[in-house]
Coordinates of C-alpha atoms in Angstrom, one line a residue:
M1 CA -65.8 23.0 -79.4
V2 CA -63.4 23.9 -76.8
V3 CA -60.7 21.9 -79.0
W4 CA -61.7 24.7 -82.3
N5 CA -61.9 27.6 -79.7
S6 CA -57.4 26.1 -78.8
V7 CA -54.8 27.2 -80.5
V8 CA -54.2 24.2 -81.7
G9 CA -57.0 23.5 -83.3
K10 CA -57.1 27.3 -85.1
L11 CA -53.0 26.4 -85.9
W12 CA -54.2 23.4 -87.4
I13 CA -57.3 24.4 -88.9
T14 CA -55.2 27.7 -91.3
I15 CA -52.6 25.2 -92.2
I16 CA -55.1 21.8 -93.5
G17 CA -56.9 24.9 -94.6
L18 CA -54.4 26.8 -96.8
V19 CA -53.4 23.5 -98.0
A20 CA -56.6 21.8 -99.3
V21 CA -56.9 25.5 -101.2
V22 CA -53.3 25.2 -102.2
L23 CA -53.9 21.3 -103.7
T24 CA -57.1 22.5 -104.7
L25 CA -55.7 24.8 -106.9
L26 CA -52.5 23.8 -108.6
S27 CA -55.2 20.3 -108.3
L28 CA -57.4 21.7 -110.7
L29 CA -54.9 23.8 -112.7
L30 CA -52.4 20.7 -113.1
V31 CA -55.9 18.5 -115.3
Q32 CA -56.9 21.9 -116.9
F33 CA -53.3 21.8 -118.3
L34 CA -53.3 17.9 -118.6
D35 CA -56.2 17.9 -120.5
Q36 CA -54.9 20.7 -122.8
F37 CA -52.3 19.2 -123.0
Y38 CA -53.2 16.3 -124.6
Y39 CA -55.9 17.7 -126.8
Q40 CA -53.5 19.9 -128.6
G41 CA -51.0 16.8 -129.2
S42 CA -54.3 14.9 -130.4
S43 CA -54.8 18.1 -132.5
D44 CA -51.7 18.5 -133.7
N45 CA -51.1 14.5 -134.1
L46 CA -54.1 14.7 -136.1
K47 CA -53.3 17.8 -138.6
K48 CA -49.9 16.2 -139.1
L49 CA -51.6 13.2 -140.4
A50 CA -54.9 15.5 -142.3
I51 CA -51.7 17.1 -144.5
Q52 CA -50.0 14.1 -144.9
M53 CA -53.1 12.9 -145.6
S54 CA -53.8 15.4 -148.5
T55 CA -50.7 16.0 -149.8
I56 CA -50.6 11.8 -150.7
I57 CA -53.9 11.9 -152.6
E58 CA -52.5 15.6 -154.4
E59 CA -50.2 14.0 -155.4
H60 CA -51.9 10.3 -156.1
P61 CA -55.9 11.3 -156.6
D62 CA -56.2 7.7 -157.9
A63 CA -58.1 5.1 -155.3
E64 CA -54.9 2.4 -154.8
H65 CA -53.1 5.7 -153.2
V66 CA -56.6 6.7 -151.2
D67 CA -57.0 3.0 -150.0
T68 CA -53.4 2.4 -148.8
G69 CA -54.9 5.9 -146.7
R70 CA -57.4 4.7 -145.7
D71 CA -55.1 1.8 -144.3
L72 CA -52.9 4.9 -142.5
I73 CA -56.0 6.2 -140.3
E74 CA -57.1 3.2 -139.5
A75 CA -53.9 2.1 -137.9
F76 CA -54.5 5.3 -135.3
N77 CA -58.9 4.8 -135.0
M78 CA -59.3 7.7 -136.9
N79 CA -62.1 8.1 -139.3
M80 CA -61.5 9.8 -142.7
I81 CA -64.1 11.7 -144.8
V82 CA -62.4 13.1 -148.4
L83 CA -64.5 16.4 -149.8
G84 CA -64.2 16.7 -154.0
V85 CA -65.6 19.3 -155.7
E86 CA -67.8 17.2 -157.1
Q87 CA -67.8 13.7 -154.5
V88 CA -67.6 12.5 -151.6
V89 CA -64.4 9.9 -150.4
P90 CA -66.7 8.0 -147.8
A91 CA -65.5 7.5 -144.9
V92 CA -64.0 4.2 -143.2
E93 CA -66.3 1.6 -141.7
K94 CA -64.9 -0.4 -139.9
E95 CA -65.9 -2.6 -137.1
T96 CA -64.0 -1.8 -134.3
L97 CA -64.4 2.3 -135.1
P98 CA -67.2 4.2 -134.4
H99 CA -67.9 7.3 -136.5
V100 CA -69.3 10.2 -137.6
P101 CA -73.0 9.9 -140.3
P102 CA -70.5 11.7 -142.9
A103 CA -74.0 13.9 -143.6
L104 CA -73.2 14.7 -140.2
L105 CA -70.1 16.4 -140.7
L106 CA -70.5 17.8 -143.3
E107 CA -73.3 20.9 -141.9
N108 CA -70.5 21.8 -139.3
E109 CA -70.0 25.0 -141.5
Q110 CA -65.9 25.9 -139.3
L111 CA -64.9 22.3 -141.3
L112 CA -66.6 23.5 -144.9
K113 CA -63.9 26.3 -144.3
A114 CA -61.0 24.5 -145.6
M115 CA -62.5 23.7 -148.5
K116 CA -61.5 27.6 -150.0
G117 CA -57.8 26.3 -148.1
E118 CA -58.3 27.2 -144.5
V119 CA -56.7 24.4 -142.5
I120 CA -59.3 22.8 -139.5
V121 CA -59.4 22.3 -136.2
V122 CA -63.1 21.6 -134.6
R123 CA -63.8 20.1 -131.0
D124 CA -67.6 19.2 -131.2
R125 CA -70.1 17.1 -129.7
F126 CA -71.7 14.9 -133.0
P127 CA -73.6 11.9 -132.6
V128 CA -71.6 8.5 -132.9
R129 CA -72.9 5.3 -133.5
S130 CA -70.8 2.7 -131.4
A131 CA -68.7 0.1 -133.6
G132 CA -70.6 -3.3 -134.8
S133 CA -73.2 -1.9 -133.4
D134 CA -76.1 0.3 -135.0
D135 CA -76.4 2.3 -131.4
I136 CA -75.8 5.9 -131.6
H137 CA -74.8 8.4 -128.1
M138 CA -73.3 11.4 -128.2
A139 CA -69.7 11.9 -128.4
D140 CA -66.7 14.3 -128.1
I141 CA -64.8 15.2 -131.7
L142 CA -62.0 16.2 -132.5
A143 CA -61.6 16.7 -136.1
V144 CA -59.5 18.3 -138.2
S145 CA -59.8 19.7 -142.1
V146 CA -57.1 20.2 -144.4
P147 CA -57.9 21.3 -148.4
L148 CA -57.1 19.3 -150.9
N149 CA -55.0 21.3 -153.6
I150 CA -55.1 19.0 -157.0
K151 CA -53.0 20.0 -159.7
D152 CA -52.9 23.3 -158.1
H153 CA -56.2 24.0 -157.7
P154 CA -58.5 23.5 -155.0
T155 CA -61.0 20.9 -155.4
G156 CA -61.8 19.8 -151.8
A157 CA -61.2 18.9 -147.9
V158 CA -59.9 16.2 -146.4
I159 CA -61.4 15.4 -143.0
L160 CA -60.6 13.8 -140.5
Y161 CA -61.8 12.7 -137.4
Q162 CA -61.5 10.8 -134.0
T163 CA -63.8 10.4 -130.5
L164 CA -62.3 11.9 -127.6
E165 CA -63.4 9.2 -125.2
E166 CA -59.3 7.8 -124.7
L167 CA -59.0 11.0 -124.1
T168 CA -61.1 11.4 -121.7
E169 CA -60.6 7.9 -120.1
T170 CA -57.2 9.4 -120.0
T171 CA -58.3 12.7 -118.6
K172 CA -60.1 10.9 -116.1
E173 CA -57.0 8.8 -115.2
T174 CA -55.2 11.5 -114.5
T175 CA -57.3 13.4 -112.4
K176 CA -58.1 11.2 -110.8
Y177 CA -54.1 10.0 -109.0
I178 CA -54.0 13.9 -108.9
L179 CA -56.9 13.7 -106.9
Y180 CA -56.0 10.7 -104.6
A181 CA -52.5 12.8 -104.7
A182 CA -53.9 16.0 -102.9
A183 CA -55.8 13.8 -100.5
I184 CA -52.8 12.5 -99.5
G185 CA -51.3 15.2 -99.2
I186 CA -54.2 17.0 -96.8
F187 CA -53.5 13.8 -95.4
L188 CA -50.0 14.3 -94.4
A189 CA -50.7 17.9 -93.9
T190 CA -53.0 16.9 -91.4
I191 CA -51.0 15.1 -89.7
F192 CA -47.8 17.6 -89.4
A193 CA -50.8 20.3 -89.1
F194 CA -51.4 19.1 -85.9
F195 CA -48.0 17.5 -85.2
L196 CA -46.3 21.5 -85.7
S197 CA -49.4 22.8 -83.6
T198 CA -49.3 20.0 -80.7
R199 CA -44.9 21.2 -80.9
I200 CA -45.8 25.2 -80.9
T201 CA -48.2 25.5 -78.9
Q202 CA -46.8 22.6 -76.3
P203 CA -44.8 25.3 -74.5
L204 CA -47.7 27.8 -74.7
R205 CA -49.6 25.3 -72.8
Q206 CA -46.9 24.5 -70.0
M207 CA -46.8 28.5 -69.8
R208 CA -50.5 28.1 -69.3
K209 CA -50.5 26.4 -66.5
A210 CA -47.0 28.3 -65.5
A211 CA -49.2 31.8 -65.1
D212 CA -52.0 30.3 -63.0
S213 CA -49.3 28.7 -60.6
F214 CA -48.3 32.0 -61.0
A215 CA -51.9 33.8 -60.6
E216 CA -51.7 31.4 -57.3
G217 CA -48.6 32.5 -56.1
D218 CA -47.0 29.7 -57.0
F219 CA -43.5 31.2 -57.9
T220 CA -42.1 27.9 -58.1
T221 CA -43.2 26.2 -61.0
E222 CA -40.1 25.7 -64.3
I223 CA -40.9 25.6 -67.6
Q224 CA -38.8 22.5 -69.0
I225 CA -38.6 23.5 -72.6
R226 CA -35.0 24.2 -73.4
S227 CA -35.2 25.3 -77.4
N228 CA -32.9 27.7 -79.6
D229 CA -36.5 29.8 -81.2
E230 CA -39.0 32.3 -79.7
I231 CA -40.3 29.6 -77.9
G232 CA -37.2 28.4 -76.3
D233 CA -35.8 31.8 -75.2
L234 CA -39.8 33.0 -74.2
A235 CA -39.4 29.7 -71.3
S236 CA -36.9 31.3 -70.6
T237 CA -37.7 34.8 -69.8
F238 CA -40.8 33.2 -68.2
N239 CA -38.7 31.6 -66.1
H240 CA -36.5 34.3 -65.8
M241 CA -39.2 36.3 -64.6
A242 CA -40.8 34.4 -62.3
K243 CA -37.5 33.6 -59.9
Q244 CA -38.0 38.2 -60.3
L245 CA -41.7 38.0 -59.1
D246 CA -40.9 35.3 -56.2
D247 CA -37.4 37.3 -55.3
L248 CA -39.7 40.7 -54.9
I249 CA -42.5 38.9 -53.5
H250 CA -40.6 37.5 -50.8
A251 CA -38.6 41.0 -50.6
L252 CA -42.1 42.4 -49.6
S253 CA -43.3 40.2 -47.8
R254 CA -40.3 40.4 -45.0
E255 CA -41.4 44.3 -45.3
K256 CA -44.8 43.3 -44.7
E257 CA -43.5 41.1 -41.5
Q258 CA -41.4 43.6 -40.3
L259 CA -43.6 46.8 -41.2
S260 CA -46.2 44.8 -38.8
S261 CA -43.7 43.9 -36.3
V262 CA -42.5 47.3 -35.9
L263 CA -46.0 48.1 -35.5
R264 CA -47.3 45.6 -33.5
S265 CA -44.1 46.5 -31.2
M266 CA -44.4 49.8 -31.2
I267 CA -46.5 51.5 -27.8
D268 CA -48.0 54.4 -29.9
G269 CA -51.3 53.6 -31.7
V270 CA -50.7 54.0 -35.8
I271 CA -54.3 53.8 -38.0
T272 CA -55.0 53.9 -40.9
V273 CA -58.2 54.8 -42.5
D274 CA -59.4 55.9 -46.6
I275 CA -61.4 58.7 -48.5
E276 CA -65.2 57.2 -46.5
G277 CA -63.2 57.6 -42.7
R278 CA -63.8 53.3 -42.5
I279 CA -60.3 51.5 -41.4
I280 CA -57.6 49.4 -42.9
L281 CA -55.2 48.8 -40.7
A282 CA -54.9 49.1 -36.9
N283 CA -51.9 48.1 -34.8
P284 CA -53.1 46.5 -31.2
P285 CA -52.3 50.1 -29.5
A286 CA -54.8 52.0 -31.5
E287 CA -57.5 48.8 -30.7
S288 CA -56.9 49.2 -27.6
M289 CA -57.6 53.3 -27.7
F290 CA -60.5 52.6 -29.9
K291 CA -62.3 50.0 -27.6
A292 CA -61.7 53.4 -24.6
L293 CA -63.0 55.7 -26.7
A294 CA -66.2 53.3 -27.6
F295 CA -66.5 52.5 -23.8
E296 CA -66.7 55.6 -22.6
H297 CA -68.9 56.9 -25.3
S298 CA -71.5 54.0 -25.4
L299 CA -70.2 52.7 -29.1
S300 CA -72.1 48.9 -28.8
E301 CA -70.7 47.7 -32.0
W302 CA -67.3 48.8 -31.1
L303 CA -67.0 47.1 -28.1
E304 CA -69.1 44.1 -30.1
A305 CA -66.5 44.0 -32.6
E306 CA -63.6 41.4 -33.3
N307 CA -61.4 43.6 -35.8
L308 CA -61.9 46.7 -36.5
I309 CA -61.3 46.7 -39.4
G310 CA -63.7 48.5 -42.7
M311 CA -65.4 49.9 -38.9
K312 CA -65.9 53.5 -39.7
I313 CA -64.3 55.8 -37.0
P314 CA -66.2 57.9 -34.9
D315 CA -66.7 61.5 -33.7
P316 CA -64.3 63.9 -32.9
L317 CA -62.1 62.0 -35.3
S318 CA -64.2 61.4 -38.0
S319 CA -64.8 65.2 -39.0
F320 CA -60.8 65.7 -37.6
S321 CA -59.7 63.3 -41.4
R322 CA -62.8 64.7 -43.3
N323 CA -60.5 67.8 -42.9
V324 CA -56.9 66.3 -42.7
M325 CA -57.5 65.1 -46.3
E326 CA -60.1 67.8 -47.6
E327 CA -57.2 70.6 -47.0
Q328 CA -54.5 68.2 -47.5
H329 CA -51.9 68.9 -44.7
E330 CA -50.5 67.8 -41.5
S331 CA -53.1 68.2 -38.2
V332 CA -52.5 67.9 -34.7
T333 CA -55.2 67.7 -32.2
D334 CA -56.0 66.0 -28.1
V335 CA -58.7 64.3 -27.2
T336 CA -59.1 63.0 -23.8
V337 CA -60.3 59.3 -22.8
Q338 CA -60.9 58.2 -20.1
G339 CA -58.9 60.4 -18.1
R340 CA -56.0 60.0 -20.5
T341 CA -54.6 62.7 -22.8
L342 CA -54.9 61.5 -26.3
S343 CA -51.8 63.5 -28.8
I344 CA -53.7 62.5 -33.0
I345 CA -51.2 63.4 -34.9
M346 CA -52.9 63.0 -39.5
A347 CA -51.6 63.0 -42.4
P348 CA -53.1 62.3 -45.6
L349 CA -52.2 59.4 -47.8
Y350 CA -52.0 60.4 -51.5
D351 CA -51.9 57.5 -55.1
R352 CA -50.8 59.0 -58.0
N353 CA -51.5 62.7 -56.6
Q354 CA -54.9 62.0 -55.3
V355 CA -55.5 61.3 -51.9
R356 CA -57.0 57.6 -51.4
G357 CA -57.6 58.2 -47.3
A358 CA -55.0 59.1 -43.9
V359 CA -52.3 57.4 -41.6
A360 CA -52.7 59.1 -37.9
V361 CA -49.8 58.3 -34.9
L362 CA -52.2 58.6 -31.4
R363 CA -50.5 58.5 -28.9
D364 CA -51.2 58.5 -25.1
V365 CA -49.1 62.1 -23.9
T366 CA -51.0 61.8 -20.5
K367 CA -47.7 61.3 -18.1
E368 CA -45.4 63.2 -21.4
R369 CA -48.4 66.7 -20.1
Q370 CA -48.3 65.5 -15.9
L371 CA -44.7 65.7 -16.4
D372 CA -44.4 70.1 -17.5
K373 CA -47.0 70.0 -14.9
L374 CA -44.1 68.4 -12.7
R375 CA -41.7 70.6 -14.0
K376 CA -43.8 73.7 -13.8
D377 CA -44.2 73.1 -10.3
F378 CA -40.9 71.9 -9.9
V379 CA -39.9 75.2 -10.1
A380 CA -42.3 76.9 -8.7
N381 CA -42.0 74.8 -5.4
V382 CA -37.4 74.8 -5.9
S383 CA -38.3 79.1 -5.5
H384 CA -41.4 78.8 -2.8
E385 CA -38.8 75.8 -0.9
L386 CA -35.6 78.5 -1.9
R387 CA -37.6 81.9 -0.9
T388 CA -39.0 81.4 2.5
P389 CA -35.4 80.6 4.5
L390 CA -33.9 83.6 2.8
A391 CA -36.8 86.5 3.2
M392 CA -36.2 84.6 7.3
L393 CA -32.2 84.6 7.0
Q394 CA -32.4 88.4 6.1
G395 CA -35.4 89.3 7.8
Y396 CA -33.9 87.5 11.0
S397 CA -29.6 88.8 10.6
E398 CA -31.1 92.7 9.5
A399 CA -32.7 92.7 13.3
I400 CA -29.6 91.5 14.3
V401 CA -27.2 93.9 12.1
D402 CA -30.2 96.8 13.6
D403 CA -30.0 96.3 16.7
I404 CA -34.1 96.1 16.9
A405 CA -33.3 93.1 19.4
G406 CA -33.9 94.2 22.8
D407 CA -31.6 92.1 24.1
P408 CA -29.1 89.3 24.8
E409 CA -31.7 86.6 24.6
E410 CA -33.5 87.7 22.1
T411 CA -30.9 88.2 19.9
K412 CA -29.9 84.8 21.2
E413 CA -32.9 83.9 19.3
L414 CA -33.3 85.7 15.7
A415 CA -29.7 83.6 15.7
Q416 CA -31.1 79.9 16.4
I417 CA -33.8 80.8 13.4
I418 CA -31.2 81.6 11.0
H419 CA -29.3 78.7 11.5
D420 CA -32.2 76.2 11.5
E421 CA -33.3 78.1 8.1
S422 CA -29.9 77.7 6.8
V423 CA -30.0 74.2 8.3
R424 CA -33.2 73.5 6.2
M425 CA -31.7 74.9 3.2
S426 CA -28.7 73.0 3.4
R427 CA -30.8 70.2 3.6
L428 CA -32.5 71.5 0.5
V429 CA -29.1 72.0 -1.2
N430 CA -28.0 68.3 -0.4
D431 CA -31.6 66.6 -1.5
L432 CA -31.2 68.4 -4.5
L433 CA -27.7 67.1 -5.1
D434 CA -28.2 64.2 -3.9
L435 CA -31.6 63.7 -6.4
G436 CA -29.2 65.1 -9.1
R437 CA -26.5 62.3 -8.9
M438 CA -28.8 59.6 -8.4
D439 CA -31.0 60.6 -12.3
A440 CA -28.3 60.6 -13.0
G441 CA -26.3 56.8 -12.1
F442 CA -23.7 58.4 -10.1
I443 CA -25.5 56.7 -6.3
E444 CA -22.5 55.0 -4.8
L445 CA -23.7 52.2 -2.5
N446 CA -20.8 50.8 0.2
K447 CA -22.7 47.3 0.4
E448 CA -21.5 45.1 3.2
T449 CA -23.3 42.2 5.3
V450 CA -25.0 43.6 8.8
Q451 CA -27.6 43.3 10.4
L452 CA -30.9 45.4 9.9
V453 CA -33.1 44.6 13.1
P454 CA -30.7 47.3 15.3
M455 CA -31.1 49.6 13.1
L456 CA -34.9 48.9 12.4
D457 CA -35.2 49.5 15.8
K458 CA -32.5 52.9 16.3
I459 CA -35.3 55.0 14.4
V460 CA -38.2 52.9 15.4
R461 CA -37.0 54.5 19.5
K462 CA -36.1 58.2 17.7
F463 CA -39.6 58.5 16.0
T464 CA -41.5 57.1 19.4
V465 CA -40.1 60.4 21.2
V466 CA -40.9 62.9 18.8
G467 CA -45.0 60.4 18.7
K468 CA -45.3 60.8 21.7
E469 CA -44.5 64.0 21.7
R470 CA -47.9 64.2 19.4
N471 CA -49.3 61.4 21.0
I472 CA -48.5 59.1 17.6
S473 CA -47.7 55.6 18.7
V474 CA -45.3 54.9 16.9
R475 CA -44.2 50.4 17.1
S476 CA -42.4 48.6 15.4
E477 CA -43.1 45.1 13.9
L478 CA -40.2 42.5 13.3
D479 CA -40.9 38.8 11.7
F480 CA -37.1 37.1 11.2
P481 CA -34.3 36.3 13.7
Y482 CA -31.6 39.2 15.9
T483 CA -29.1 38.0 14.1
D484 CA -30.3 37.4 10.8
E485 CA -27.5 39.0 8.3
F486 CA -29.0 40.9 4.9
L487 CA -25.9 42.4 2.1
L488 CA -26.6 46.4 1.6
D489 CA -26.4 49.6 3.2
L490 CA -26.8 50.6 6.5
D491 CA -27.0 54.3 6.0
R492 CA -28.6 54.8 2.4
M493 CA -31.6 52.6 3.9
E494 CA -31.8 54.4 8.0
Q495 CA -31.8 57.2 4.9
V496 CA -35.3 55.5 3.4
F497 CA -36.8 54.2 7.2
T498 CA -36.3 57.6 8.8
N499 CA -38.6 59.0 5.4
L500 CA -40.7 56.7 4.9
I501 CA -41.0 57.1 8.8
D502 CA -41.0 61.0 9.6
N503 CA -43.3 61.5 6.6
A504 CA -45.3 59.0 8.3
V505 CA -45.6 60.6 11.4
R506 CA -46.3 64.0 9.5
H507 CA -48.7 63.3 8.0
T508 CA -50.7 61.6 11.0
E509 CA -53.0 63.3 14.0
A510 CA -53.5 62.4 17.1
G511 CA -54.2 59.0 18.4
G512 CA -52.6 57.7 14.5
K513 CA -50.8 54.8 14.4
V514 CA -47.8 53.8 13.0
T515 CA -45.6 50.8 11.8
L516 CA -43.0 49.8 10.8
F517 CA -43.1 45.9 9.6
A518 CA -40.6 44.0 7.8
T519 CA -40.6 40.0 7.2
M520 CA -38.4 37.6 5.1
K521 CA -41.0 36.7 1.3
E522 CA -39.5 34.1 -0.9
Q523 CA -35.7 35.1 -0.5
S524 CA -36.7 39.2 -0.4
L525 CA -37.4 40.7 3.2
Y526 CA -40.4 43.3 2.2
M527 CA -40.9 45.8 5.1
E528 CA -43.7 48.3 4.9
V529 CA -44.5 51.2 6.5
R530 CA -48.4 51.8 7.7
D531 CA -50.0 54.9 9.3
T532 CA -53.8 55.5 10.0
G533 CA -53.3 59.0 8.4
S534 CA -55.4 61.4 6.5
G535 CA -54.3 59.4 3.1
I536 CA -53.3 60.1 0.1
P537 CA -56.3 60.8 -3.1
E538 CA -55.6 58.4 -5.6
A539 CA -55.7 60.6 -8.7
D540 CA -52.6 61.2 -6.6
L541 CA -51.1 57.6 -6.1
P542 CA -48.7 57.7 -9.4
F543 CA -47.5 60.8 -8.7
V544 CA -45.8 60.1 -5.6
F545 CA -42.8 59.9 -5.7
E546 CA -41.9 63.0 -8.1
R547 CA -39.5 65.4 -7.3
F548 CA -41.7 68.7 -5.1
Y549 CA -45.3 66.9 -5.5
K550 CA -48.4 67.8 -3.2
A551 CA -51.4 65.8 -3.9
D552 CA -53.8 68.5 -0.8
K553 CA -51.4 71.6 0.1
A554 CA -53.8 72.9 2.6
R555 CA -52.3 68.6 3.8
T556 CA -49.5 70.0 3.5
R557 CA -49.5 73.1 5.5
G558 CA -47.0 74.0 8.5
R559 CA -45.6 69.9 7.8
S560 CA -41.8 71.4 7.2
G561 CA -40.2 68.3 4.0
T562 CA -37.8 69.9 1.0
G563 CA -40.1 67.4 -0.8
L564 CA -37.4 65.2 -2.0
G565 CA -37.5 62.3 0.5
L566 CA -39.2 60.4 -1.8
S567 CA -38.4 60.5 -4.9
I568 CA -35.0 59.5 -3.2
V569 CA -36.7 56.5 -1.1
K570 CA -37.2 55.8 -4.7
Q571 CA -33.8 56.0 -6.5
I572 CA -32.5 54.3 -3.5
V573 CA -35.1 51.4 -3.4
L574 CA -33.8 51.3 -6.8
A575 CA -30.2 51.5 -6.7
H576 CA -30.4 47.5 -4.7
G577 CA -31.9 46.5 -7.1
G578 CA -35.2 46.1 -5.2
Q579 CA -38.8 47.9 -5.8
I580 CA -41.5 50.5 -4.0
A581 CA -45.1 51.3 -4.0
V582 CA -47.6 52.7 -2.7
H583 CA -51.0 52.0 -1.2
S584 CA -53.2 55.1 0.6
K585 CA -57.3 55.3 0.8
L586 CA -58.2 58.5 1.3
G587 CA -59.5 59.5 5.0
E588 CA -57.6 55.9 6.6
G589 CA -53.7 56.5 5.6
T590 CA -51.0 54.8 4.0
T591 CA -48.5 52.0 3.3
F592 CA -45.5 51.9 2.0
S593 CA -43.9 48.3 0.5
I594 CA -40.5 47.2 0.0
H595 CA -39.3 44.6 -1.8
I596 CA -35.8 44.5 -2.0
P597 CA -33.6 40.5 -2.7
R598 CA -31.4 39.9 0.2
D599 CA -28.8 38.7 -1.8

């Protein structure tokens, strides 16, 4: 059944059918033509012979010439009947010739028309007595009746007839050979059709296999057909198409890999959802953000899922995505997840002018929002820090100008206040300039191989005096030899520890302790400034190195400072290739730790 449904079978059957029909028609026409040809030839010969016999009898109507005619008839295996006006000349009745009883022939009206001057040819079936036997059987007879005119007067007719058995046998033999030839032709046509169909379909089968390979993604299959016909052109086109598809697929794969790499390496989260709000693409940052969202909203299904593909996004993003796809325009919204602010930019995706989904970029803008706040606070703090000393300068200078001071001692006190405030304002401006240069990368370090212990001891001694005034213990714990040398900018490092210890002393209550600890860890200088002060809230720890940042305004009230010291400390440590970190617990104290490579 498979063979008949194949191109080979169909083409084979078609060719064989066409050849069989053509050969059958040709055989039938040829048999008919041969039968007609033999019949026409026999009738013409019989007619000529009958005319000759009629002429002979007309010229010599004696018995001798009739016998001569009979001998002629016998030579041609024919029989003859001569009809006169009053008599019938019996037919030739030889043992070797079959014959028809004359009475039966004379019953045929067509043959008797010769009596009226017509030449009649009749083909019909008559009872025939076999030669040398009394058996009678029906047989095809060809008879010719020719008028007989003796002395120009119609006197009768000459009837010649013969059986068509030889003609029939000849026709049968010819038909048999024609059928043999037709059968051989059909057989040869079958072989030719099979060869031709195979020759035509073999390339098609190769192309089908190649197409199956293409469907499976293997475009390396090459069709090995080398011909100059249409099939060869088709095979060449197939191979060219395969190469083009292979190049296109590889290009698409490269683009997909590049896109996947870009999405994986992005800090921002990217998701794509379909028209029903189900996720069809999500990069790792987006998965992390959605996991946090699921944790906050207690979505167990999301927390247990290993892959977010196919999951339906939860509210409030679900309603947001529906609005974007319905209104078909880009929208932006903010979502707060576990204390972080996510900015979501979502735009619709189109497929032939039809919305098929949406793509969203999720960006963690927590730091940006906090930096915006810090910038606003920075402007406010700078204005405040400058306004206070300027106001004091203006007020006390006016008091001096207006001679409000009653005596020189009071005037000197006002002048001292003006001097202190101008020094404070100068320090603030210098700190701002230093920090600006550091941010711009213009910090200059004069690194030298120096002994660190003397500088640390000097700083501790200086603040020990300040600490005693406030009943605060300031001490050092140095865990390396006095003579150890380090490659540092000694002035900058003194600025670092001065700022850190001053900051610790200012935020430590009476009876507290401030400790400077230093040691070597894995070829790095490790130092800590620990205090037992009020501490810093955990939420404020990431921002202590920001300019003018104050965790608690009430906590810093009355404790002078520019608000830039820790920012400068961080920049100096980073310039030395080090790291600085802060650890604090509210009500227990704060520790600033510094790591600086020794070389």
